[in-house]
Amino acid sequence: MITIKQDEMGYVFARSGRPLDPDQALAKTVECSNYQDARAFIENGGQKGIQRSVLREGTYGFNLAQFVILTSEKAYYIPIGRDDRKEIEEMRQRIATSGSVNEEGQNLNGFKPIIINDACDVIGTVTTNEGLALNQTDDIKGKEVVAPIVGNDPSDPTTYHNNFQKIDEFLHAGGRKGRQLQILTQGKYYINSLFATVKLESNVVIGASEVGVVTSYFGANGEDVTGEEYKHGDLVAEGSKGVLANPLRTGKYPLNPYAYKVEKVPVDNFVLRWKSGQANELRYDENLRELSVVTNDGYKPNIPLSIVVHIDYRNAPRVIQRFGSVKKLVEQTIDPMISAHFKKIAEKKTLIEFIQQKSEITEEVKSAMGTEFEKFNLEIEDVLIDTPDSSDDPRIDKMINQLSDRQLAQEQSKTYSEQMKAEAKLQELNDAQAKAEKQTALTASQVQIDIDANQAEAARRVAEKNKERLKIDTDANRYKTEIDAEARANAVKVEADAEANRVIKLADAEAHKTTAVGAAQAEAAEKNVRAYGGAEILVQKDVALAMADALKSGKIKIVPDNLIQNGAKDQGMANALEQFLQLVSLEKLGVELNKKTAETGKDSMEPEETEISKNADGEA
């Protein structure tokens, strides 16, 4: 009884049976209860030699005269005839070292199953030792480098080889010997290491900032999908042989490296440096060196240069189809193109101009090279020109030092200017700190100022309102006064008109009265005059009566204060009574007599010269 341990396999060598066919390497599998029934093995046509089927873990009962059982620990058999122990041990050792090959290229134990762990992120590529030969027709387009996939339909048990674990089914399906297109993914596989070798390969991992351009070595010749305008090669659809038009995006892809080649192309910006000893992580520029140029004034500087490049992911297949790889593109196209352009620029400029005009040169290169890069499906993002290297021309150092001294002086001038600004700022800071210390009082005063200003504004507005109200009241009073004055004037006018009318009427009445009285008196006087025989006699009567009354009451003097002389001076005194009556008549007539003369101021008895007017009737 022989026990095959878990996670191990046992190999069977048949000492007798039918011979192998010329194209066979291993004996075919026959029904014989896992080689425990030696008679069934012989009767069913079992063949002599190493068997295709392997033993899985378990305990078996074998006829060790017919079968030699090879395990990782030892070989089980019964020696018969000549001593073949050496050959059997060599066979066991060969199996132990002919199993799978890991990523480091080390052979694994053939007695162990193939275990592919997903955590290892690997796949298994299979190379078989039996089967039909690969297609090698006269037509070069029909030649195969990997065997096509066969027997992968589980519904057909006669051809389904279950990932190369059933050798007879694989061969029955028409499987070919050599590298297989089909790969093994994660899992455990009991594969006869003498039939197939499994090599572990890493999955293709496409990062977030790159794409994978696939070149397929398997399939039929496909049609070009680039169109008539593109003359630099063919891009084909998936499943065809050639450069696939659609690149792989970010992810992991279990691709057989013998059937597909994946060229990773960065789709974010990457830097190419023309500087010895410096290269990016992609190693595209590891063979680039400083650009050697000759300036217009005879200097020979070496120009360190950096260029930022971008490749559109949609153009990545065109770049790979045209150049094979980005590195070849850089070394065979970009490098000579950039070098030639800088040499043309340097020939037109002196060294100082070249150094001082780097910004202008940068823009010129970006403009000129941008157009050229588009022809190769590239985009130039930026150009950075470094300080020229003076290793081939020592005079350059002196020139650069002079420029450095000049720049240093300019920078010192700027530094002094900035220091002056800093001092001014420091003064502002000190002022601000002093102000902050008094901020409470300042704030209070500012608030008080605002309050006073608000109060003043409020008072101003109140005054304006009062002024407006006073103006309104004044206007109203003036209007009222004007109306009252006009009313009073109208009333006065009415009253005046009434009074005037009354006065006029009274005057008219008085005049009428006076006229009537006068007329009556005149008529009476006329009658008296006619009754007394004349006006003079009547006057004399009245005077005599008045005089008599005056003498009677003692109100007048007998001798008058004024002496009136009638007639010439040389004439004697007239009759006293006659003089008196004449005087009285004059006073009645309204003639005023002066007691003293104007010239002498003395009393005079002489009467003033009097003119007595007469009316129309001749009456005095």
Coordinates of C-alpha atoms in Angstrom, one line a residue:
M1 CA 0.0 0.0 0.0
I2 CA 1.4 3.4 -1.0
T3 CA 0.1 6.7 0.3
I4 CA 0.4 9.9 -1.8
K5 CA 0.4 12.9 0.5
Q6 CA -1.8 15.8 0.2
D7 CA -0.7 18.5 -2.2
E8 CA 1.5 16.0 -4.0
M9 CA 1.4 13.9 -7.0
G10 CA 2.6 10.4 -7.8
Y11 CA 4.0 9.3 -11.2
V12 CA 3.5 5.8 -12.7
F13 CA 6.1 3.9 -14.8
A14 CA 4.7 0.7 -16.5
R15 CA 7.3 -2.0 -17.0
S16 CA 5.3 -3.8 -19.6
G17 CA 2.6 -3.0 -22.1
R18 CA 2.3 -1.9 -25.7
P19 CA 5.1 0.2 -27.1
L20 CA 4.8 3.9 -27.6
D21 CA 4.0 5.4 -31.0
P22 CA 6.8 7.3 -32.7
D23 CA 5.2 10.7 -31.9
Q24 CA 4.5 9.8 -28.3
A25 CA 6.4 10.9 -25.2
L26 CA 4.1 9.5 -22.6
A27 CA 1.9 6.5 -22.5
K28 CA -1.8 7.0 -23.1
T29 CA -4.3 6.6 -20.3
V30 CA -6.4 3.4 -20.1
E31 CA -9.1 2.3 -17.6
C32 CA -7.4 0.3 -14.9
S33 CA -8.6 1.7 -11.6
N34 CA -5.7 4.2 -11.3
Y35 CA -3.2 1.5 -12.2
Q36 CA -4.4 -0.8 -9.3
D37 CA -5.6 -3.4 -11.8
A38 CA -2.6 -4.6 -13.7
R39 CA -4.6 -7.1 -15.8
A40 CA -7.1 -4.4 -17.0
F41 CA -4.2 -2.2 -17.9
I42 CA -2.7 -4.8 -20.2
E43 CA -6.0 -5.9 -21.7
N44 CA -7.1 -2.3 -22.3
G45 CA -4.0 -1.6 -24.3
G46 CA -1.9 0.1 -21.7
Q47 CA 1.5 1.2 -22.9
K48 CA 4.9 0.7 -21.5
G49 CA 6.7 3.7 -20.0
I50 CA 5.8 6.9 -18.1
Q51 CA 2.1 7.3 -18.0
R52 CA 0.2 10.5 -18.8
S53 CA -2.1 10.3 -15.8
V54 CA -0.7 11.1 -12.4
L55 CA -1.9 9.9 -9.0
R56 CA -3.6 12.3 -6.7
E57 CA -3.4 12.2 -2.9
G58 CA -4.7 9.0 -1.3
T59 CA -3.7 5.4 -0.5
Y60 CA -3.3 2.8 -3.3
G61 CA -2.6 -0.9 -3.7
F62 CA -0.2 -1.5 -6.7
N63 CA 1.4 -4.4 -8.4
L64 CA 4.9 -3.2 -7.9
A65 CA 6.2 -5.9 -10.3
Q66 CA 4.2 -4.1 -13.1
F67 CA 4.3 -0.6 -12.0
V68 CA 7.0 1.6 -10.5
I69 CA 5.5 4.4 -8.3
L70 CA 7.6 7.5 -8.1
T71 CA 6.9 10.0 -5.3
S72 CA 8.8 13.0 -3.9
E73 CA 10.2 10.9 -1.1
K74 CA 11.2 7.6 -2.9
A75 CA 10.5 5.2 -5.7
Y76 CA 8.3 2.1 -4.9
Y77 CA 9.0 -1.0 -7.0
I78 CA 10.2 -4.7 -6.9
P79 CA 13.6 -5.3 -8.5
I80 CA 13.3 -7.7 -11.3
G81 CA 16.1 -9.0 -13.5
R82 CA 19.0 -6.6 -13.9
D83 CA 19.4 -3.8 -11.3
D84 CA 17.7 -0.7 -12.6
R85 CA 17.6 1.2 -9.4
K86 CA 20.0 3.9 -10.8
E87 CA 17.7 4.5 -13.8
I88 CA 14.6 4.7 -11.7
E89 CA 16.3 7.2 -9.3
E90 CA 17.4 9.3 -12.1
M91 CA 13.9 9.3 -13.4
R92 CA 12.6 10.4 -10.0
Q93 CA 15.1 13.2 -9.8
R94 CA 14.3 14.4 -13.3
I95 CA 10.6 14.7 -12.3
A96 CA 11.5 16.5 -9.1
T97 CA 13.3 19.2 -11.1
S98 CA 11.3 19.4 -14.3
G99 CA 8.2 21.0 -12.9
S100 CA 7.1 24.6 -13.1
V101 CA 9.3 27.6 -13.3
N102 CA 8.7 30.5 -11.0
E103 CA 9.1 34.2 -11.7
E104 CA 12.8 34.1 -10.7
G105 CA 13.4 31.3 -13.2
Q106 CA 13.8 28.6 -10.6
N107 CA 12.5 25.1 -11.3
L108 CA 9.8 23.9 -9.0
N109 CA 9.2 20.4 -7.7
G110 CA 7.4 18.3 -10.3
F111 CA 5.7 16.2 -7.6
K112 CA 3.9 19.3 -6.4
P113 CA 0.7 20.7 -8.1
I114 CA 0.8 24.1 -9.7
I115 CA -0.6 26.6 -7.3
I116 CA -1.3 30.1 -8.6
N117 CA -2.2 32.5 -5.8
D118 CA -4.1 35.6 -6.7
A119 CA -2.2 37.5 -4.0
C120 CA 1.0 36.8 -6.1
D121 CA -0.6 38.6 -9.0
V122 CA 0.8 36.1 -11.6
I123 CA -0.4 33.8 -14.4
G124 CA 0.9 30.5 -15.7
T125 CA 2.0 30.1 -19.3
V126 CA 2.0 26.5 -20.5
T127 CA 4.4 24.8 -22.9
T128 CA 3.4 21.3 -23.9
N129 CA 5.7 18.5 -25.1
E130 CA 3.1 16.5 -27.0
G131 CA 0.6 17.2 -29.7
L132 CA 0.6 18.3 -33.3
A133 CA 3.2 20.7 -34.4
L134 CA 2.5 24.4 -34.8
N135 CA 1.2 25.5 -38.2
Q136 CA 4.2 26.3 -40.4
T137 CA 2.8 26.7 -43.9
D138 CA 4.6 28.2 -46.8
D139 CA 2.6 31.4 -46.4
I140 CA 4.5 33.5 -43.8
K141 CA 1.2 35.0 -42.7
G142 CA 0.0 31.6 -41.7
K143 CA 2.9 30.7 -39.4
E144 CA 2.1 30.3 -35.7
V145 CA 4.3 31.2 -32.7
V146 CA 1.8 30.0 -30.1
A147 CA -0.7 27.2 -30.2
P148 CA -4.4 28.1 -30.4
I149 CA -6.8 27.4 -27.6
V150 CA -8.5 24.0 -27.8
G151 CA -10.7 21.8 -25.6
N152 CA -12.0 24.6 -23.3
D153 CA -15.7 23.6 -23.6
P154 CA -16.7 21.8 -20.4
S155 CA -19.8 20.5 -22.1
D156 CA -17.7 18.2 -24.3
P157 CA -16.0 15.6 -22.1
T158 CA -14.1 14.1 -25.0
T159 CA -12.1 17.2 -25.6
Y160 CA -12.2 19.2 -22.4
H161 CA -8.8 18.8 -20.9
N162 CA -9.5 21.0 -17.9
N163 CA -6.4 23.3 -18.1
F164 CA -4.0 20.6 -19.5
Q165 CA -4.7 18.2 -16.6
K166 CA -6.2 15.6 -19.0
I167 CA -3.6 15.0 -21.6
D168 CA -5.5 12.5 -23.7
E169 CA -8.5 14.9 -24.1
F170 CA -6.1 17.7 -25.0
L171 CA -4.6 15.6 -27.8
H172 CA -8.0 14.4 -28.9
A173 CA -9.1 18.1 -29.2
G174 CA -6.2 18.7 -31.6
G175 CA -3.9 20.4 -29.2
R176 CA -0.5 21.4 -30.5
K177 CA 2.8 21.1 -28.9
G178 CA 4.7 24.2 -27.9
R179 CA 3.7 27.4 -26.2
Q180 CA 0.0 27.7 -25.6
L181 CA -2.1 30.8 -26.0
Q182 CA -4.3 29.6 -23.1
I183 CA -3.0 30.6 -19.7
L184 CA -3.5 29.4 -16.2
T185 CA -5.0 31.9 -13.7
Q186 CA -5.4 31.5 -9.9
G187 CA -6.0 28.0 -8.7
K188 CA -4.4 24.5 -8.2
Y189 CA -3.5 22.4 -11.2
Y190 CA -2.3 18.7 -11.2
I191 CA -0.4 18.8 -14.4
N192 CA 2.1 16.1 -15.4
S193 CA 5.4 18.0 -15.4
L194 CA 6.8 15.6 -18.1
F195 CA 3.9 16.6 -20.4
A196 CA 3.9 20.4 -19.8
T197 CA 6.0 23.0 -18.3
V198 CA 4.3 25.9 -16.5
K199 CA 6.1 29.2 -16.1
L200 CA 4.7 31.9 -13.8
E201 CA 4.5 35.4 -15.3
S202 CA 3.3 38.6 -13.8
N203 CA 0.0 40.1 -14.8
V204 CA 0.1 43.2 -17.0
V205 CA -0.7 46.1 -14.7
I206 CA -1.6 49.4 -16.3
G207 CA -1.3 52.4 -13.9
A208 CA -3.6 55.4 -13.6
S209 CA -1.3 57.6 -15.6
E210 CA -0.5 55.3 -18.5
V211 CA -2.1 53.1 -21.2
G212 CA -0.9 49.8 -22.6
V213 CA -0.5 49.5 -26.4
V214 CA -0.9 45.9 -27.3
T215 CA 1.0 44.2 -30.2
S216 CA -0.6 40.9 -30.9
Y217 CA 1.5 38.0 -32.3
F218 CA -1.5 35.7 -32.7
G219 CA -4.5 35.8 -35.0
A220 CA -5.4 36.4 -38.5
N221 CA -4.2 39.5 -40.4
G222 CA -6.7 42.2 -39.7
E223 CA -7.7 45.2 -41.8
D224 CA -6.2 48.6 -41.1
V225 CA -8.5 51.0 -39.1
T226 CA -6.4 54.2 -39.4
G227 CA -7.9 55.3 -42.7
E228 CA -6.2 56.4 -45.9
E229 CA -4.7 59.6 -44.5
Y230 CA -2.4 57.7 -42.1
K231 CA 0.6 56.3 -44.1
H232 CA 2.8 55.1 -41.3
G233 CA 1.5 51.6 -40.7
D234 CA -1.6 49.6 -39.8
L235 CA -3.6 49.5 -36.6
V236 CA -6.0 46.5 -36.3
A237 CA -9.0 45.5 -34.2
E238 CA -8.8 43.1 -31.3
G239 CA -8.4 39.4 -32.3
S240 CA -6.1 40.3 -35.2
K241 CA -2.4 40.2 -35.6
G242 CA -0.7 43.5 -35.3
V243 CA -0.8 46.7 -33.2
L244 CA -4.2 47.0 -31.7
A245 CA -6.0 50.3 -32.3
N246 CA -7.5 50.4 -28.8
P247 CA -5.0 50.6 -25.9
L248 CA -5.5 49.1 -22.5
R249 CA -6.7 51.5 -19.9
T250 CA -6.0 51.4 -16.1
G251 CA -6.3 47.8 -14.7
K252 CA -4.8 44.3 -14.5
Y253 CA -4.7 42.1 -17.6
P254 CA -3.8 38.3 -17.6
L255 CA -2.1 38.4 -21.0
N256 CA 0.2 35.7 -22.4
P257 CA 3.5 37.5 -22.9
Y258 CA 4.4 35.1 -25.7
A259 CA 1.3 36.0 -27.6
Y260 CA 1.0 39.7 -26.7
K261 CA 3.5 42.4 -26.1
V262 CA 2.3 45.4 -24.1
E263 CA 4.2 48.7 -24.4
K264 CA 3.3 51.1 -21.6
V265 CA 2.9 54.7 -22.7
P266 CA 2.6 57.5 -20.1
V267 CA -0.3 59.7 -20.8
D268 CA 0.6 62.3 -18.2
N269 CA 3.4 64.8 -18.6
F270 CA 6.9 63.3 -18.5
V271 CA 10.3 65.1 -18.6
L272 CA 13.1 64.4 -21.0
R273 CA 16.5 65.6 -19.7
W274 CA 19.5 66.3 -21.9
K275 CA 21.9 66.0 -19.0
S276 CA 24.5 63.3 -18.3
G277 CA 23.7 61.1 -15.4
Q278 CA 20.1 62.2 -15.1
A279 CA 17.2 60.1 -16.4
N280 CA 13.5 59.9 -15.6
E281 CA 12.1 56.8 -14.0
L282 CA 10.9 55.6 -17.4
R283 CA 14.5 55.6 -18.6
Y284 CA 13.5 57.2 -21.9
D285 CA 16.3 59.8 -21.7
E286 CA 19.1 57.7 -20.2
N287 CA 21.2 58.0 -23.4
L288 CA 20.6 61.8 -23.8
R289 CA 23.5 64.2 -23.2
E290 CA 23.9 68.0 -23.1
L291 CA 23.4 69.8 -26.4
S292 CA 26.8 70.9 -27.9
V293 CA 26.4 74.2 -29.8
V294 CA 28.7 77.0 -31.0
T295 CA 27.6 80.6 -30.4
N296 CA 28.0 83.5 -32.8
D297 CA 31.0 84.8 -30.8
G298 CA 32.9 81.5 -30.8
Y299 CA 32.0 80.0 -27.5
K300 CA 31.2 76.3 -27.3
P301 CA 28.8 75.7 -24.4
N302 CA 27.0 72.5 -23.6
I303 CA 23.4 73.3 -23.0
P304 CA 21.5 71.2 -20.4
L305 CA 17.9 71.0 -21.4
S306 CA 14.6 69.7 -20.1
I307 CA 11.4 69.3 -22.2
V308 CA 8.0 68.4 -20.8
V309 CA 6.2 66.1 -23.2
H310 CA 2.7 64.8 -23.3
I311 CA 1.2 61.9 -25.4
D312 CA -2.6 61.7 -25.9
Y313 CA -3.8 58.3 -24.9
R314 CA -5.7 58.1 -28.2
N315 CA -2.4 58.6 -30.1
A316 CA -0.4 56.1 -28.1
P317 CA -1.0 53.2 -30.5
R318 CA 0.1 55.4 -33.4
V319 CA 3.4 56.2 -31.6
I320 CA 4.1 52.6 -30.8
Q321 CA 3.1 51.4 -34.3
R322 CA 5.4 54.0 -35.9
F323 CA 8.4 53.9 -33.6
G324 CA 8.1 50.6 -31.6
S325 CA 8.6 52.3 -28.2
V326 CA 8.7 55.8 -26.7
K327 CA 12.4 55.4 -26.1
K328 CA 13.1 54.8 -29.7
L329 CA 11.0 57.8 -30.5
V330 CA 13.1 59.9 -28.2
E331 CA 16.5 58.7 -29.3
Q332 CA 15.8 58.4 -33.0
T333 CA 13.6 61.5 -33.6
I334 CA 13.3 63.9 -30.8
D335 CA 17.0 64.1 -29.8
P336 CA 18.4 64.9 -33.3
M337 CA 15.5 67.3 -34.0
I338 CA 16.0 69.3 -30.8
S339 CA 19.8 69.3 -31.2
A340 CA 19.6 70.7 -34.7
H341 CA 17.2 73.4 -33.7
F342 CA 19.3 74.6 -30.9
K343 CA 22.4 74.7 -33.0
K344 CA 20.6 77.0 -35.4
I345 CA 19.6 79.3 -32.6
A346 CA 23.1 79.4 -31.1
E347 CA 24.7 80.4 -34.4
K348 CA 22.7 83.6 -34.4
K349 CA 23.4 84.7 -30.8
T350 CA 26.3 85.6 -28.7
L351 CA 26.9 83.7 -25.4
I352 CA 25.5 86.6 -23.3
E353 CA 22.5 86.9 -25.5
F354 CA 21.9 83.1 -25.3
I355 CA 22.1 83.3 -21.5
Q356 CA 20.0 86.5 -21.1
Q357 CA 17.4 85.6 -23.7
K358 CA 16.5 82.2 -22.4
S359 CA 12.9 83.2 -22.0
E360 CA 12.6 84.3 -25.6
I361 CA 14.5 81.2 -26.8
T362 CA 12.2 79.0 -24.7
E363 CA 9.1 80.5 -26.4
E364 CA 10.7 80.1 -29.8
V365 CA 11.5 76.5 -29.2
K366 CA 8.0 75.8 -27.9
S367 CA 6.4 77.3 -30.9
A368 CA 8.7 75.7 -33.5
M369 CA 9.0 72.3 -31.9
G370 CA 5.3 72.2 -31.0
T371 CA 4.5 72.1 -34.7
E372 CA 7.1 69.4 -35.4
F373 CA 6.0 67.3 -32.4
E374 CA 2.4 67.2 -33.7
K375 CA 3.7 65.4 -36.8
F376 CA 4.7 62.6 -34.4
N377 CA 1.5 62.6 -32.4
L378 CA 3.2 64.4 -29.5
E379 CA 2.5 67.5 -27.5
I380 CA 5.3 69.7 -26.1
E381 CA 4.2 71.4 -22.8
D382 CA 7.3 73.3 -21.7
V383 CA 11.0 73.9 -22.4
L384 CA 13.5 74.5 -19.6
I385 CA 17.0 75.7 -20.5
D386 CA 19.6 75.4 -17.8
T387 CA 22.9 77.2 -17.4
P388 CA 25.5 76.3 -20.1
D389 CA 28.2 73.8 -19.1
S390 CA 31.7 75.2 -19.4
S391 CA 33.6 71.9 -19.4
D392 CA 34.7 72.3 -23.0
D393 CA 35.3 76.1 -22.9
P394 CA 36.8 77.6 -19.7
R395 CA 36.1 81.1 -20.9
I396 CA 32.4 80.5 -20.2
D397 CA 33.0 80.4 -16.5
K398 CA 34.5 83.9 -16.5
M399 CA 31.6 85.2 -18.6
I400 CA 29.0 83.6 -16.3
N401 CA 30.8 85.0 -13.2
Q402 CA 30.6 88.5 -14.6
L403 CA 26.9 88.1 -15.2
S404 CA 26.6 86.7 -11.7
D405 CA 28.4 89.7 -10.2
R406 CA 26.1 92.0 -12.2
Q407 CA 23.1 90.1 -11.1
L408 CA 24.3 90.1 -7.5
A409 CA 24.7 93.9 -7.5
Q410 CA 21.2 94.2 -8.9
E411 CA 19.8 91.9 -6.2
Q412 CA 21.7 93.8 -3.5
S413 CA 20.1 97.0 -4.7
K414 CA 16.7 95.3 -4.5
T415 CA 17.6 94.0 -1.1
Y416 CA 18.4 97.5 0.2
S417 CA 15.2 98.8 -1.3
E418 CA 13.2 96.0 0.4
Q419 CA 15.0 96.7 3.7
M420 CA 13.9 100.3 3.5
K421 CA 10.4 99.1 2.9
A422 CA 10.8 96.8 5.8
E423 CA 11.9 99.7 8.1
A424 CA 8.9 101.7 6.9
K425 CA 6.6 98.7 7.6
L426 CA 8.3 98.3 11.1
Q427 CA 7.5 102.0 11.8
E428 CA 3.9 101.3 10.7
L429 CA 3.9 98.3 13.0
N430 CA 5.1 100.3 15.9
D431 CA 2.5 103.0 15.2
A432 CA -0.1 100.3 15.0
Q433 CA 1.0 98.8 18.3
A434 CA 0.9 102.2 20.0
K435 CA -2.5 102.8 18.4
A436 CA -3.6 99.4 19.7
E437 CA -2.6 100.3 23.2
K438 CA -4.8 103.3 23.1
Q439 CA -7.4 101.6 21.1
T440 CA -10.0 101.7 23.9
A441 CA -9.7 105.4 24.4
L442 CA -9.5 105.9 20.6
T443 CA -12.5 103.8 20.1
A444 CA -14.5 105.6 22.8
S445 CA -13.5 109.0 21.3
Q446 CA -14.3 107.8 17.9
V447 CA -17.7 106.6 19.1
Q448 CA -18.3 109.9 20.9
I449 CA -17.3 111.7 17.7
D450 CA -19.8 109.6 15.8
I451 CA -22.4 110.3 18.5
D452 CA -21.8 114.0 18.3
A453 CA -21.8 113.9 14.6
N454 CA -25.1 112.0 14.6
Q455 CA -26.6 114.4 17.2
A456 CA -25.4 117.4 15.1
E457 CA -26.9 115.8 12.0
A458 CA -30.1 115.2 13.9
A459 CA -30.2 118.8 15.2
R460 CA -29.4 120.1 11.7
R461 CA -32.3 118.0 10.3
V462 CA -34.6 119.2 13.1
A463 CA -33.5 122.8 12.3
E464 CA -34.2 122.2 8.7
K465 CA -37.6 120.8 9.5
N466 CA -38.3 123.8 11.8
K467 CA -37.1 126.1 9.2
E468 CA -39.4 124.5 6.6
R469 CA -42.3 124.6 9.1
L470 CA -41.5 128.3 10.0
K471 CA -41.4 129.1 6.3
I472 CA -44.7 127.4 5.8
D473 CA -46.2 129.2 8.9
T474 CA -44.7 132.5 7.7
D475 CA -46.0 132.1 4.3
A476 CA -49.4 131.2 5.8
N477 CA -49.3 134.2 8.1
R478 CA -48.2 136.5 5.3
Y479 CA -50.9 135.1 3.1
K480 CA -53.4 135.5 5.9
T481 CA -52.2 139.0 6.7
E482 CA -52.5 139.9 3.0
I483 CA -56.0 138.5 2.9
D484 CA -56.9 140.3 6.2
A485 CA -55.3 143.6 5.0
E486 CA -57.1 143.3 1.7
A487 CA -60.3 142.6 3.6
R488 CA -59.7 145.5 6.0
A489 CA -58.8 147.7 3.0
N490 CA -61.9 146.7 1.3
A491 CA -63.8 147.3 4.5
V492 CA -62.1 150.7 5.0
K493 CA -62.8 151.5 1.4
V494 CA -66.4 150.6 1.8
E495 CA -66.6 152.6 5.1
A496 CA -64.7 155.5 3.5
D497 CA -67.0 155.4 0.6
A498 CA -70.0 155.3 2.9
E499 CA -68.5 158.1 5.1
A500 CA -67.7 160.1 2.0
N501 CA -71.2 159.6 0.7
R502 CA -72.5 160.6 4.2
V503 CA -70.2 163.6 4.4
I504 CA -71.2 164.6 1.0
K505 CA -74.8 164.3 1.8
L506 CA -74.3 166.1 5.1
A507 CA -72.3 168.8 3.4
D508 CA -75.0 169.0 0.8
A509 CA -77.6 169.2 3.5
E510 CA -75.6 171.7 5.5
A511 CA -75.0 173.8 2.4
H512 CA -78.6 173.6 1.6
K513 CA -79.4 174.6 5.2
T514 CA -76.8 177.3 5.2
T515 CA -78.1 178.5 1.9
A516 CA -81.6 178.5 3.2
V517 CA -80.7 180.2 6.5
G518 CA -78.5 182.7 4.7
A519 CA -81.3 183.3 2.2
A520 CA -83.8 183.8 5.1
Q521 CA -81.4 186.0 7.0
A522 CA -80.6 188.0 3.9
E523 CA -84.3 188.3 3.3
A524 CA -84.8 189.4 6.9
A525 CA -81.9 191.8 6.8
E526 CA -83.2 193.2 3.6
K527 CA -86.6 193.7 5.2
N528 CA -84.8 195.3 8.3
V529 CA -82.8 197.5 6.1
R530 CA -86.0 198.6 4.3
A531 CA -87.7 199.0 7.6
Y532 CA -85.0 201.2 9.0
G533 CA -84.5 203.2 5.9
G534 CA -81.1 201.8 4.9
A535 CA -78.3 199.5 5.9
E536 CA -76.1 202.1 7.6
I537 CA -78.9 203.1 9.9
L538 CA -79.5 199.5 10.8
V539 CA -75.8 198.9 11.6
Q540 CA -75.7 202.0 13.7
K541 CA -78.7 200.8 15.6
D542 CA -77.1 197.4 16.3
V543 CA -73.9 199.0 17.3
A544 CA -75.6 201.4 19.6
L545 CA -77.5 198.6 21.2
A546 CA -74.4 196.6 21.6
M547 CA -72.5 199.5 23.0
A548 CA -75.2 200.2 25.4
D549 CA -75.2 196.7 26.7
A550 CA -71.4 196.8 27.0
L551 CA -71.4 200.0 28.9
K552 CA -74.1 198.7 31.1
S553 CA -72.2 195.6 32.0
G554 CA -68.9 197.4 32.2
K555 CA -67.1 195.1 29.8
I556 CA -65.7 197.9 27.7
K557 CA -63.9 201.0 28.4
I558 CA -65.3 204.4 27.5
V559 CA -61.8 205.4 26.2
P560 CA -60.5 202.9 23.8
D561 CA -57.0 201.5 23.8
N562 CA -56.4 202.6 20.3
L563 CA -57.1 206.1 19.0
I564 CA -58.3 206.2 15.5
Q565 CA -57.9 209.5 13.7
N566 CA -60.0 209.9 10.8
G567 CA -58.9 212.3 8.2
A568 CA -55.8 214.4 8.0
K569 CA -53.5 215.0 11.0
D570 CA -53.9 218.7 10.9
Q571 CA -57.6 218.2 11.1
G572 CA -58.9 218.1 14.6
M573 CA -60.3 215.2 16.6
A574 CA -63.5 213.9 15.1
N575 CA -66.5 213.1 17.0
A576 CA -65.7 210.4 19.6
L577 CA -68.8 208.5 19.1
E578 CA -68.4 208.5 15.4
Q579 CA -64.9 207.2 15.8
F580 CA -66.0 204.5 18.1
L581 CA -68.7 203.3 15.8
Q582 CA -66.3 203.3 12.9
L583 CA -63.9 201.1 14.9
V584 CA -66.6 198.7 15.9
S585 CA -67.7 198.5 12.3
L586 CA -64.2 197.6 11.3
E587 CA -63.9 194.9 13.9
K588 CA -67.2 193.4 12.8
L589 CA -66.0 193.4 9.3
G590 CA -62.9 191.3 10.4
V591 CA -60.2 194.0 10.1
E592 CA -57.3 193.4 12.6
L593 CA -55.8 196.4 14.3
N594 CA -52.2 196.4 15.7
K595 CA -51.5 198.0 19.0
K596 CA -47.9 198.6 18.0
T597 CA -46.2 199.4 14.8
A598 CA -43.8 197.0 13.3
E599 CA -41.0 199.4 12.9
T600 CA -41.0 201.1 16.2
G601 CA -42.7 198.7 18.4
K602 CA -44.5 201.7 20.0
D603 CA -48.2 202.2 20.4
S604 CA -49.8 204.1 17.6
M605 CA -53.1 205.5 17.3
E606 CA -52.9 205.3 13.6
P607 CA -54.8 202.6 11.9
E608 CA -53.2 200.2 9.5
E609 CA -53.9 200.6 6.0
T610 CA -56.7 198.3 5.2
E611 CA -58.1 197.2 1.9
I612 CA -61.7 196.2 2.1
S613 CA -62.9 194.0 -0.7
K614 CA -66.3 194.5 -2.0
N615 CA -68.6 192.0 -3.5
A616 CA -70.2 192.1 -6.8
D617 CA -73.0 194.2 -5.5
G618 CA -70.6 196.7 -4.2
E619 CA -71.1 195.8 -0.6
A620 CA -68.2 195.7 1.8

